[in-house]
Amino acid sequence: MKIFIAAIAITLLLTPPNRAIAKDILYSSYQSGNWEVWIVDSQGNRPRQLTRTSEEERYPAWSPDRKKIAYATNTGKIYLMDRDGKNKKLLTGISGKCDQPAWRPKTNKLTFVSFTYRKGEHSDIREIDTETSNKPVKIVSKKGVVNFPAWSPDGNRLVYALFHRGPFQQVIEELWIKDAIAETESPLIQSGQENFQPDWSPDGRSIVFASNTTGDYEIWVFYLDPARLVRLTDSPGFDGDPCWSPDGRKIAFVSTRSGKKQIWIMDKDGRNPHQLTRGRYESRDPDW
């Protein structure tokens, strides 16, 4: 696995999160017979359904002040709603098939993946101001599919996955970082396998992500300074879709270790994993 760190300017952010409003976890679940957005507290109590439509809702994302939620649909639309599920609003000013919304910290700007279909697989990462709904700005465009954008806590660097096909049509996903200030891009991890679903730690020191480098899909963390990789899970099946708790002490993730995809929580070092969501139907896409 190749690791690139020299070109990345690292800024450590030590501002503690507001724990008073950081207990709830967003996720999508098929529990009602359709993929909808749900919310649950970090103890697994009081799960509540926030959307009820004929479309499939997915990739819910907290706004920086945790007062708003952005989410995508299977029809390529992005909506905003209040944290209690009220006042749903279609985000206008965007076109095409859009997915995977991610808020830029300390702003009203929403980053998302915009898919286009032209001579193969392609997508861009774009950004729109949710207050003005002006025309989105393209911030990442590369040959192949770019997806799973996640901002550093200072809003200056964007980590994302780059999907492309290998010489035998195998799936390859690399992690890249864009410095939004210097307007430079650098590869972070290139292993010839799948490395995807990154999430930046609240202190800016590390990036958690999913990878099948060892065969199974497991969760890894990349420490930026000094550069080192640590595997956090070792379970047959799928462990992925990790996201940090706002205080950086825990990681929520998706696992099939109970038989179906459910949301689990573990300590930041991979210890003490325990199941958060339960039921007959799958859950995924956590955002803490």
PDB file of C-alpha atoms in Angstrom:
ATOM      1  CA  MET A   1       0.000   0.000   0.000  1.00  0.00           C
ATOM      2  CA  LYS A   2       1.536   3.300  -1.100  1.00  0.00           C
ATOM      3  CA  ILE A   3       1.234   6.232   1.305  1.00  0.00           C
ATOM      4  CA  PHE A   4       1.783   9.844   0.255  1.00  0.00           C
ATOM      5  CA  ILE A   5       2.139  12.520   2.910  1.00  0.00           C
ATOM      6  CA  ALA A   6       4.858  14.998   1.920  1.00  0.00           C
ATOM      7  CA  ALA A   7       2.594  17.278  -0.117  1.00  0.00           C
ATOM      8  CA  ILE A   8      -0.092  17.590   2.545  1.00  0.00           C
ATOM      9  CA  ALA A   9      -0.078  20.645   4.775  1.00  0.00           C
ATOM     10  CA  ILE A  10      -1.341  19.491   8.170  1.00  0.00           C
ATOM     11  CA  THR A  11      -3.204  21.801  10.499  1.00  0.00           C
ATOM     12  CA  LEU A  12      -4.204  20.285  13.823  1.00  0.00           C
ATOM     13  CA  LEU A  13      -7.511  21.483  15.145  1.00  0.00           C
ATOM     14  CA  LEU A  14      -7.946  21.204  18.869  1.00  0.00           C
ATOM     15  CA  THR A  15     -11.301  22.941  19.348  1.00  0.00           C
ATOM     16  CA  PRO A  16     -13.562  20.601  21.340  1.00  0.00           C
ATOM     17  CA  PRO A  17     -16.997  19.820  19.872  1.00  0.00           C
ATOM     18  CA  ASN A  18     -20.252  20.824  21.527  1.00  0.00           C
ATOM     19  CA  ARG A  19     -21.124  17.560  23.256  1.00  0.00           C
ATOM     20  CA  ALA A  20     -24.527  18.848  24.361  1.00  0.00           C
ATOM     21  CA  ILE A  21     -25.919  18.529  20.819  1.00  0.00           C
ATOM     22  CA  ALA A  22     -23.756  15.673  19.562  1.00  0.00           C
ATOM     23  CA  LYS A  23     -25.537  12.590  20.870  1.00  0.00           C
ATOM     24  CA  ASP A  24     -27.719  11.755  17.865  1.00  0.00           C
ATOM     25  CA  ILE A  25     -26.647   9.667  14.880  1.00  0.00           C
ATOM     26  CA  LEU A  26     -28.258   9.925  11.456  1.00  0.00           C
ATOM     27  CA  TYR A  27     -28.534   6.880   9.225  1.00  0.00           C
ATOM     28  CA  SER A  28     -30.632   5.360   6.456  1.00  0.00           C
ATOM     29  CA  SER A  29     -32.670   2.226   7.051  1.00  0.00           C
ATOM     30  CA  TYR A  30     -34.956  -0.118   5.109  1.00  0.00           C
ATOM     31  CA  GLN A  31     -36.979  -0.736   8.247  1.00  0.00           C
ATOM     32  CA  SER A  32     -40.218   0.703   6.826  1.00  0.00           C
ATOM     33  CA  GLY A  33     -39.935  -1.177   3.520  1.00  0.00           C
ATOM     34  CA  ASN A  34     -38.106   1.665   1.777  1.00  0.00           C
ATOM     35  CA  TRP A  35     -34.770   3.376   2.362  1.00  0.00           C
ATOM     36  CA  GLU A  36     -35.551   6.345   4.616  1.00  0.00           C
ATOM     37  CA  VAL A  37     -33.592   8.682   6.902  1.00  0.00           C
ATOM     38  CA  TRP A  38     -33.654   7.833  10.606  1.00  0.00           C
ATOM     39  CA  ILE A  39     -32.120   9.273  13.754  1.00  0.00           C
ATOM     40  CA  VAL A  40     -31.111   7.506  16.981  1.00  0.00           C
ATOM     41  CA  ASP A  41     -29.148   8.502  20.056  1.00  0.00           C
ATOM     42  CA  SER A  42     -25.676   7.081  20.626  1.00  0.00           C
ATOM     43  CA  GLN A  43     -27.032   4.503  23.092  1.00  0.00           C
ATOM     44  CA  GLY A  44     -29.409   3.065  20.487  1.00  0.00           C
ATOM     45  CA  ASN A  45     -32.473   4.566  22.161  1.00  0.00           C
ATOM     46  CA  ARG A  46     -35.421   6.381  20.591  1.00  0.00           C
ATOM     47  CA  PRO A  47     -34.936   5.590  16.880  1.00  0.00           C
ATOM     48  CA  ARG A  48     -37.164   7.918  14.865  1.00  0.00           C
ATOM     49  CA  GLN A  49     -38.012   7.973  11.173  1.00  0.00           C
ATOM     50  CA  LEU A  50     -37.490  11.416   9.598  1.00  0.00           C
ATOM     51  CA  THR A  51     -38.575  10.832   5.980  1.00  0.00           C
ATOM     52  CA  ARG A  52     -41.543   9.001   4.442  1.00  0.00           C
ATOM     53  CA  THR A  53     -41.656   9.129   0.644  1.00  0.00           C
ATOM     54  CA  SER A  54     -41.847   6.829  -2.365  1.00  0.00           C
ATOM     55  CA  GLU A  55     -38.237   7.711  -3.203  1.00  0.00           C
ATOM     56  CA  GLU A  56     -35.238   6.155  -1.494  1.00  0.00           C
ATOM     57  CA  GLU A  57     -33.439   8.526   0.870  1.00  0.00           C
ATOM     58  CA  ARG A  58     -29.776   8.012   1.738  1.00  0.00           C
ATOM     59  CA  TYR A  59     -26.505   9.639   2.837  1.00  0.00           C
ATOM     60  CA  PRO A  60     -27.935  11.956   5.522  1.00  0.00           C
ATOM     61  CA  ALA A  61     -25.457  14.610   6.675  1.00  0.00           C
ATOM     62  CA  TRP A  62     -25.525  17.025   9.611  1.00  0.00           C
ATOM     63  CA  SER A  63     -24.978  20.717   8.911  1.00  0.00           C
ATOM     64  CA  PRO A  64     -22.071  22.248  10.887  1.00  0.00           C
ATOM     65  CA  ASP A  65     -24.465  23.675  13.510  1.00  0.00           C
ATOM     66  CA  ARG A  66     -26.484  20.402  13.538  1.00  0.00           C
ATOM     67  CA  LYS A  67     -29.709  22.313  12.904  1.00  0.00           C
ATOM     68  CA  LYS A  68     -30.149  21.072   9.326  1.00  0.00           C
ATOM     69  CA  ILE A  69     -29.845  17.732   7.565  1.00  0.00           C
ATOM     70  CA  ALA A  70     -28.972  17.215   3.911  1.00  0.00           C
ATOM     71  CA  TYR A  71     -29.758  13.924   2.206  1.00  0.00           C
ATOM     72  CA  ALA A  72     -29.856  12.416  -1.280  1.00  0.00           C
ATOM     73  CA  THR A  73     -32.463  10.358  -3.111  1.00  0.00           C
ATOM     74  CA  ASN A  74     -32.167   7.513  -5.589  1.00  0.00           C
ATOM     75  CA  THR A  75     -33.533   9.884  -8.252  1.00  0.00           C
ATOM     76  CA  GLY A  76     -30.450  12.096  -7.979  1.00  0.00           C
ATOM     77  CA  LYS A  77     -31.957  14.921  -5.930  1.00  0.00           C
ATOM     78  CA  ILE A  78     -30.666  16.539  -2.746  1.00  0.00           C
ATOM     79  CA  TYR A  79     -32.971  17.828  -0.025  1.00  0.00           C
ATOM     80  CA  LEU A  80     -32.559  19.841   3.150  1.00  0.00           C
ATOM     81  CA  MET A  81     -34.692  19.505   6.279  1.00  0.00           C
ATOM     82  CA  ASP A  82     -34.695  20.549   9.915  1.00  0.00           C
ATOM     83  CA  ARG A  83     -33.160  18.145  12.436  1.00  0.00           C
ATOM     84  CA  ASP A  84     -36.670  17.013  13.455  1.00  0.00           C
ATOM     85  CA  GLY A  85     -37.583  16.118   9.860  1.00  0.00           C
ATOM     86  CA  LYS A  86     -39.748  19.188   9.239  1.00  0.00           C
ATOM     87  CA  ASN A  87     -39.513  21.833   6.499  1.00  0.00           C
ATOM     88  CA  LYS A  88     -38.146  19.590   3.769  1.00  0.00           C
ATOM     89  CA  LYS A  89     -36.860  21.574   0.802  1.00  0.00           C
ATOM     90  CA  LEU A  90     -35.478  20.494  -2.549  1.00  0.00           C
ATOM     91  CA  LEU A  91     -32.074  22.043  -3.127  1.00  0.00           C
ATOM     92  CA  THR A  92     -32.442  23.959  -6.371  1.00  0.00           C
ATOM     93  CA  GLY A  93     -29.741  25.207  -8.685  1.00  0.00           C
ATOM     94  CA  ILE A  94     -28.279  21.753  -9.296  1.00  0.00           C
ATOM     95  CA  SER A  95     -28.920  19.447 -12.227  1.00  0.00           C
ATOM     96  CA  GLY A  96     -28.139  15.904 -13.237  1.00  0.00           C
ATOM     97  CA  LYS A  97     -27.800  12.980 -10.844  1.00  0.00           C
ATOM     98  CA  CYS A  98     -26.408  14.147  -7.502  1.00  0.00           C
ATOM     99  CA  ASP A  99     -25.449  12.105  -4.449  1.00  0.00           C
ATOM    100  CA  GLN A 100     -23.381  11.917  -1.238  1.00  0.00           C
ATOM    101  CA  PRO A 101     -23.850  15.402   0.275  1.00  0.00           C
ATOM    102  CA  ALA A 102     -21.194  16.624   2.719  1.00  0.00           C
ATOM    103  CA  TRP A 103     -21.237  19.998   4.478  1.00  0.00           C
ATOM    104  CA  ARG A 104     -18.179  22.218   4.456  1.00  0.00           C
ATOM    105  CA  PRO A 105     -17.366  23.162   8.087  1.00  0.00           C
ATOM    106  CA  LYS A 106     -18.021  26.709   9.293  1.00  0.00           C
ATOM    107  CA  THR A 107     -20.056  27.545   6.165  1.00  0.00           C
ATOM    108  CA  ASN A 108     -23.483  27.103   4.571  1.00  0.00           C
ATOM    109  CA  LYS A 109     -21.860  25.339   1.619  1.00  0.00           C
ATOM    110  CA  LEU A 110     -22.768  21.800   0.662  1.00  0.00           C
ATOM    111  CA  THR A 111     -20.418  19.565  -1.298  1.00  0.00           C
ATOM    112  CA  PHE A 112     -21.863  16.730  -3.364  1.00  0.00           C
ATOM    113  CA  VAL A 113     -21.043  14.251  -6.115  1.00  0.00           C
ATOM    114  CA  SER A 114     -22.448  15.025  -9.561  1.00  0.00           C
ATOM    115  CA  PHE A 115     -22.610  12.076 -11.955  1.00  0.00           C
ATOM    116  CA  THR A 116     -22.464  12.430 -15.720  1.00  0.00           C
ATOM    117  CA  TYR A 117     -22.717   9.685 -18.300  1.00  0.00           C
ATOM    118  CA  ARG A 118     -20.370  10.186 -21.204  1.00  0.00           C
ATOM    119  CA  LYS A 119     -18.192   7.469 -22.696  1.00  0.00           C
ATOM    120  CA  GLY A 120     -17.902   5.521 -19.471  1.00  0.00           C
ATOM    121  CA  GLU A 121     -18.054   6.251 -15.772  1.00  0.00           C
ATOM    122  CA  HIS A 122     -17.482   9.828 -14.648  1.00  0.00           C
ATOM    123  CA  SER A 123     -18.362  12.172 -11.805  1.00  0.00           C
ATOM    124  CA  ASP A 124     -17.306  15.525 -10.392  1.00  0.00           C
ATOM    125  CA  ILE A 125     -17.380  16.949  -6.883  1.00  0.00           C
ATOM    126  CA  ARG A 126     -19.232  20.244  -6.719  1.00  0.00           C
ATOM    127  CA  GLU A 127     -20.185  22.769  -4.074  1.00  0.00           C
ATOM    128  CA  ILE A 128     -23.235  24.996  -3.649  1.00  0.00           C
ATOM    129  CA  ASP A 129     -24.161  27.706  -1.153  1.00  0.00           C
ATOM    130  CA  THR A 130     -27.404  26.501   0.441  1.00  0.00           C
ATOM    131  CA  GLU A 131     -28.407  30.054   1.349  1.00  0.00           C
ATOM    132  CA  THR A 132     -28.210  31.496  -2.171  1.00  0.00           C
ATOM    133  CA  SER A 133     -28.596  28.333  -4.321  1.00  0.00           C
ATOM    134  CA  ASN A 134     -26.346  29.904  -6.926  1.00  0.00           C
ATOM    135  CA  LYS A 135     -24.881  27.713  -9.643  1.00  0.00           C
ATOM    136  CA  PRO A 136     -22.672  24.993  -8.114  1.00  0.00           C
ATOM    137  CA  VAL A 137     -18.910  25.328  -8.417  1.00  0.00           C
ATOM    138  CA  LYS A 138     -16.880  22.356  -9.642  1.00  0.00           C
ATOM    139  CA  ILE A 139     -14.079  21.724  -7.140  1.00  0.00           C
ATOM    140  CA  VAL A 140     -12.793  18.258  -8.158  1.00  0.00           C
ATOM    141  CA  SER A 141     -12.796  16.714 -11.625  1.00  0.00           C
ATOM    142  CA  LYS A 142     -10.606  13.775 -12.603  1.00  0.00           C
ATOM    143  CA  LYS A 143     -10.660  10.922 -15.067  1.00  0.00           C
ATOM    144  CA  GLY A 144     -12.896   8.275 -13.511  1.00  0.00           C
ATOM    145  CA  VAL A 145     -15.407   8.538 -10.686  1.00  0.00           C
ATOM    146  CA  VAL A 146     -14.727  10.710  -7.656  1.00  0.00           C
ATOM    147  CA  ASN A 147     -16.940  10.090  -4.646  1.00  0.00           C
ATOM    148  CA  PHE A 148     -17.270  10.077  -0.841  1.00  0.00           C
ATOM    149  CA  PRO A 149     -16.100  13.673  -0.216  1.00  0.00           C
ATOM    150  CA  ALA A 150     -15.241  14.604   3.392  1.00  0.00           C
ATOM    151  CA  TRP A 151     -13.859  17.924   4.643  1.00  0.00           C
ATOM    152  CA  SER A 152     -11.167  18.506   7.221  1.00  0.00           C
ATOM    153  CA  PRO A 153     -12.504  20.290  10.336  1.00  0.00           C
ATOM    154  CA  ASP A 154     -11.006  23.616   9.233  1.00  0.00           C
ATOM    155  CA  GLY A 155     -12.726  23.358   5.843  1.00  0.00           C
ATOM    156  CA  ASN A 156      -9.444  23.772   3.972  1.00  0.00           C
ATOM    157  CA  ARG A 157      -8.808  20.218   2.770  1.00  0.00           C
ATOM    158  CA  LEU A 158     -11.066  17.693   1.097  1.00  0.00           C
ATOM    159  CA  VAL A 159     -10.428  13.954   1.129  1.00  0.00           C
ATOM    160  CA  TYR A 160     -12.213  11.841  -1.453  1.00  0.00           C
ATOM    161  CA  ALA A 161     -12.079   8.478  -3.209  1.00  0.00           C
ATOM    162  CA  LEU A 162     -11.108   8.095  -6.868  1.00  0.00           C
ATOM    163  CA  PHE A 163     -12.671   5.064  -8.573  1.00  0.00           C
ATOM    164  CA  HIS A 164     -11.311   3.595 -11.780  1.00  0.00           C
ATOM    165  CA  ARG A 165     -10.810   0.231 -13.483  1.00  0.00           C
ATOM    166  CA  GLY A 166      -7.594  -1.747 -13.531  1.00  0.00           C
ATOM    167  CA  PRO A 167      -6.120  -3.585 -16.535  1.00  0.00           C
ATOM    168  CA  PHE A 168      -8.424  -6.548 -15.906  1.00  0.00           C
ATOM    169  CA  GLN A 169     -11.472  -4.349 -15.212  1.00  0.00           C
ATOM    170  CA  GLN A 170     -11.029  -4.790 -11.472  1.00  0.00           C
ATOM    171  CA  VAL A 171     -12.274  -2.019  -9.203  1.00  0.00           C
ATOM    172  CA  ILE A 172      -9.552   0.271  -7.838  1.00  0.00           C
ATOM    173  CA  GLU A 173     -10.252   3.119  -5.440  1.00  0.00           C
ATOM    174  CA  GLU A 174      -7.614   5.524  -4.186  1.00  0.00           C
ATOM    175  CA  LEU A 175      -7.793   8.211  -1.529  1.00  0.00           C
ATOM    176  CA  TRP A 176      -6.803  11.723  -2.567  1.00  0.00           C
ATOM    177  CA  ILE A 177      -6.635  15.047  -0.755  1.00  0.00           C
ATOM    178  CA  LYS A 178      -7.316  18.448  -2.262  1.00  0.00           C
ATOM    179  CA  ASP A 179      -5.943  21.548  -0.581  1.00  0.00           C
ATOM    180  CA  ALA A 180      -8.682  24.112  -1.208  1.00  0.00           C
ATOM    181  CA  ILE A 181      -6.361  27.010  -0.351  1.00  0.00           C
ATOM    182  CA  ALA A 182      -3.359  26.083  -2.492  1.00  0.00           C
ATOM    183  CA  GLU A 183      -5.580  24.460  -5.158  1.00  0.00           C
ATOM    184  CA  THR A 184      -3.371  21.355  -5.209  1.00  0.00           C
ATOM    185  CA  GLU A 185      -4.264  17.659  -5.146  1.00  0.00           C
ATOM    186  CA  SER A 186      -2.162  14.787  -3.807  1.00  0.00           C
ATOM    187  CA  PRO A 187      -2.674  11.013  -3.589  1.00  0.00           C
ATOM    188  CA  LEU A 188      -2.932   9.749  -0.033  1.00  0.00           C
ATOM    189  CA  ILE A 189      -3.348   5.973  -0.404  1.00  0.00           C
ATOM    190  CA  GLN A 190      -2.878   3.869  -3.544  1.00  0.00           C
ATOM    191  CA  SER A 191      -2.883   0.129  -2.909  1.00  0.00           C
ATOM    192  CA  GLY A 192      -4.376  -1.212  -6.132  1.00  0.00           C
ATOM    193  CA  GLN A 193      -7.425  -2.240  -4.102  1.00  0.00           C
ATOM    194  CA  GLU A 194     -10.522  -0.414  -2.853  1.00  0.00           C
ATOM    195  CA  ASN A 195      -9.963   2.416  -0.372  1.00  0.00           C
ATOM    196  CA  PHE A 196     -13.079   4.483   0.131  1.00  0.00           C
ATOM    197  CA  GLN A 197     -15.635   6.082   2.515  1.00  0.00           C
ATOM    198  CA  PRO A 198     -13.129   8.381   4.286  1.00  0.00           C
ATOM    199  CA  ASP A 199     -13.997  10.591   7.257  1.00  0.00           C
ATOM    200  CA  TRP A 200     -11.739  13.182   8.858  1.00  0.00           C
ATOM    201  CA  SER A 201     -11.250  13.110  12.641  1.00  0.00           C
ATOM    202  CA  PRO A 202     -12.522  16.156  14.592  1.00  0.00           C
ATOM    203  CA  ASP A 203      -8.969  17.143  15.606  1.00  0.00           C
ATOM    204  CA  GLY A 204      -7.657  16.952  12.033  1.00  0.00           C
ATOM    205  CA  ARG A 205      -4.970  14.389  12.917  1.00  0.00           C
ATOM    206  CA  SER A 206      -6.298  11.293  11.138  1.00  0.00           C
ATOM    207  CA  ILE A 207      -8.633   9.897   8.493  1.00  0.00           C
ATOM    208  CA  VAL A 208     -10.699   6.753   8.987  1.00  0.00           C
ATOM    209  CA  PHE A 209     -11.744   4.775   5.904  1.00  0.00           C
ATOM    210  CA  ALA A 210     -12.794   1.378   4.545  1.00  0.00           C
ATOM    211  CA  SER A 211     -10.483  -0.871   2.528  1.00  0.00           C
ATOM    212  CA  ASN A 212     -10.359  -4.406   1.133  1.00  0.00           C
ATOM    213  CA  THR A 213      -6.558  -4.426   0.970  1.00  0.00           C
ATOM    214  CA  THR A 214      -6.377  -7.553   3.146  1.00  0.00           C
ATOM    215  CA  GLY A 215      -9.225  -9.366   1.353  1.00  0.00           C
ATOM    216  CA  ASP A 216     -12.234  -8.557   3.530  1.00  0.00           C
ATOM    217  CA  TYR A 217     -13.641  -5.063   3.850  1.00  0.00           C
ATOM    218  CA  GLU A 218     -12.182  -3.649   7.049  1.00  0.00           C
ATOM    219  CA  ILE A 219     -11.834  -0.249   8.699  1.00  0.00           C
ATOM    220  CA  TRP A 220      -8.471   1.472   8.844  1.00  0.00           C
ATOM    221  CA  VAL A 221      -7.226   4.771  10.213  1.00  0.00           C
ATOM    222  CA  PHE A 222      -4.481   6.837   8.611  1.00  0.00           C
ATOM    223  CA  TYR A 223      -2.544   9.035  11.045  1.00  0.00           C
ATOM    224  CA  LEU A 224      -1.186  12.071   9.237  1.00  0.00           C
ATOM    225  CA  ASP A 225       1.790  13.144  11.367  1.00  0.00           C
ATOM    226  CA  PRO A 226       3.783  10.981  11.564  1.00  0.00           C
ATOM    227  CA  ALA A 227       2.270   8.998   8.694  1.00  0.00           C
ATOM    228  CA  ARG A 228       1.131   5.520   9.693  1.00  0.00           C
ATOM    229  CA  LEU A 229      -1.709   3.097   8.979  1.00  0.00           C
ATOM    230  CA  VAL A 230      -3.579   1.089  11.613  1.00  0.00           C
ATOM    231  CA  ARG A 231      -6.254  -1.515  10.963  1.00  0.00           C
ATOM    232  CA  LEU A 232      -9.168  -1.171  13.405  1.00  0.00           C
ATOM    233  CA  THR A 233     -11.356  -4.162  12.508  1.00  0.00           C
ATOM    234  CA  ASP A 234     -10.689  -7.788  11.598  1.00  0.00           C
ATOM    235  CA  SER A 235     -14.010  -9.457  10.925  1.00  0.00           C
ATOM    236  CA  PRO A 236     -15.271 -11.695   8.098  1.00  0.00           C
ATOM    237  CA  GLY A 237     -17.812 -10.020   5.870  1.00  0.00           C
ATOM    238  CA  PHE A 238     -18.136  -6.262   5.593  1.00  0.00           C
ATOM    239  CA  ASP A 239     -16.968  -3.520   7.950  1.00  0.00           C
ATOM    240  CA  GLY A 240     -17.132  -0.061   6.397  1.00  0.00           C
ATOM    241  CA  ASP A 241     -18.811   3.337   6.170  1.00  0.00           C
ATOM    242  CA  PRO A 242     -16.999   4.699   9.256  1.00  0.00           C
ATOM    243  CA  CYS A 243     -17.620   8.118  10.806  1.00  0.00           C
ATOM    244  CA  TRP A 244     -16.176   9.806  13.880  1.00  0.00           C
ATOM    245  CA  SER A 245     -18.116  10.878  16.933  1.00  0.00           C
ATOM    246  CA  PRO A 246     -17.950  14.670  17.383  1.00  0.00           C
ATOM    247  CA  ASP A 247     -15.553  14.289  20.343  1.00  0.00           C
ATOM    248  CA  GLY A 248     -13.268  11.944  18.382  1.00  0.00           C
ATOM    249  CA  ARG A 249     -13.468   9.167  20.965  1.00  0.00           C
ATOM    250  CA  LYS A 250     -15.737   6.765  19.072  1.00  0.00           C
ATOM    251  CA  ILE A 251     -16.346   5.593  15.528  1.00  0.00           C
ATOM    252  CA  ALA A 252     -19.711   4.525  14.132  1.00  0.00           C
ATOM    253  CA  PHE A 253     -19.591   2.079  11.239  1.00  0.00           C
ATOM    254  CA  VAL A 254     -21.594  -0.435   9.218  1.00  0.00           C
ATOM    255  CA  SER A 255     -21.003  -4.149   9.737  1.00  0.00           C
ATOM    256  CA  THR A 256     -22.517  -7.444   8.612  1.00  0.00           C
ATOM    257  CA  ARG A 257     -21.149  -9.328  11.619  1.00  0.00           C
ATOM    258  CA  SER A 258     -24.715  -9.763  12.971  1.00  0.00           C
ATOM    259  CA  GLY A 259     -25.938 -11.161   9.638  1.00  0.00           C
ATOM    260  CA  LYS A 260     -27.255  -7.966   8.047  1.00  0.00           C
ATOM    261  CA  LYS A 261     -25.801  -4.512   7.588  1.00  0.00           C
ATOM    262  CA  GLN A 262     -26.352  -2.637  10.857  1.00  0.00           C
ATOM    263  CA  ILE A 263     -24.802   0.372  12.566  1.00  0.00           C
ATOM    264  CA  TRP A 264     -22.137  -0.439  15.161  1.00  0.00           C
ATOM    265  CA  ILE A 265     -19.978   1.707  17.444  1.00  0.00           C
ATOM    266  CA  MET A 266     -16.402   1.101  18.609  1.00  0.00           C
ATOM    267  CA  ASP A 267     -13.698   3.011  20.446  1.00  0.00           C
ATOM    268  CA  LYS A 268     -11.332   5.003  18.238  1.00  0.00           C
ATOM    269  CA  ASP A 269      -8.695   2.259  18.625  1.00  0.00           C
ATOM    270  CA  GLY A 270     -11.127  -0.442  17.435  1.00  0.00           C
ATOM    271  CA  ARG A 271     -11.895  -1.858  20.867  1.00  0.00           C
ATOM    272  CA  ASN A 272     -15.314  -2.493  22.431  1.00  0.00           C
ATOM    273  CA  PRO A 273     -17.441  -2.841  19.279  1.00  0.00           C
ATOM    274  CA  HIS A 274     -21.162  -3.033  19.987  1.00  0.00           C
ATOM    275  CA  GLN A 275     -24.273  -3.043  17.840  1.00  0.00           C
ATOM    276  CA  LEU A 276     -26.388   0.130  17.740  1.00  0.00           C
ATOM    277  CA  THR A 277     -29.272  -0.614  15.341  1.00  0.00           C
ATOM    278  CA  ARG A 278     -31.232  -3.845  15.218  1.00  0.00           C
ATOM    279  CA  GLY A 279     -34.157  -5.402  13.402  1.00  0.00           C
ATOM    280  CA  ARG A 280     -35.064  -7.441  10.358  1.00  0.00           C
ATOM    281  CA  TYR A 281     -33.920  -4.810   7.882  1.00  0.00           C
ATOM    282  CA  GLU A 282     -30.577  -3.260   7.043  1.00  0.00           C
ATOM    283  CA  SER A 283     -29.227   0.123   8.146  1.00  0.00           C
ATOM    284  CA  ARG A 284     -26.311   2.082   6.685  1.00  0.00           C
ATOM    285  CA  ASP A 285     -24.891   5.584   5.956  1.00  0.00           C
ATOM    286  CA  PRO A 286     -24.236   6.765   9.542  1.00  0.00           C
ATOM    287  CA  ASP A 287     -23.364  10.388  10.251  1.00  0.00           C
ATOM    288  CA  TRP A 288     -22.525  11.382  13.822  1.00  0.00           C
TER     289      TRP A 288
END
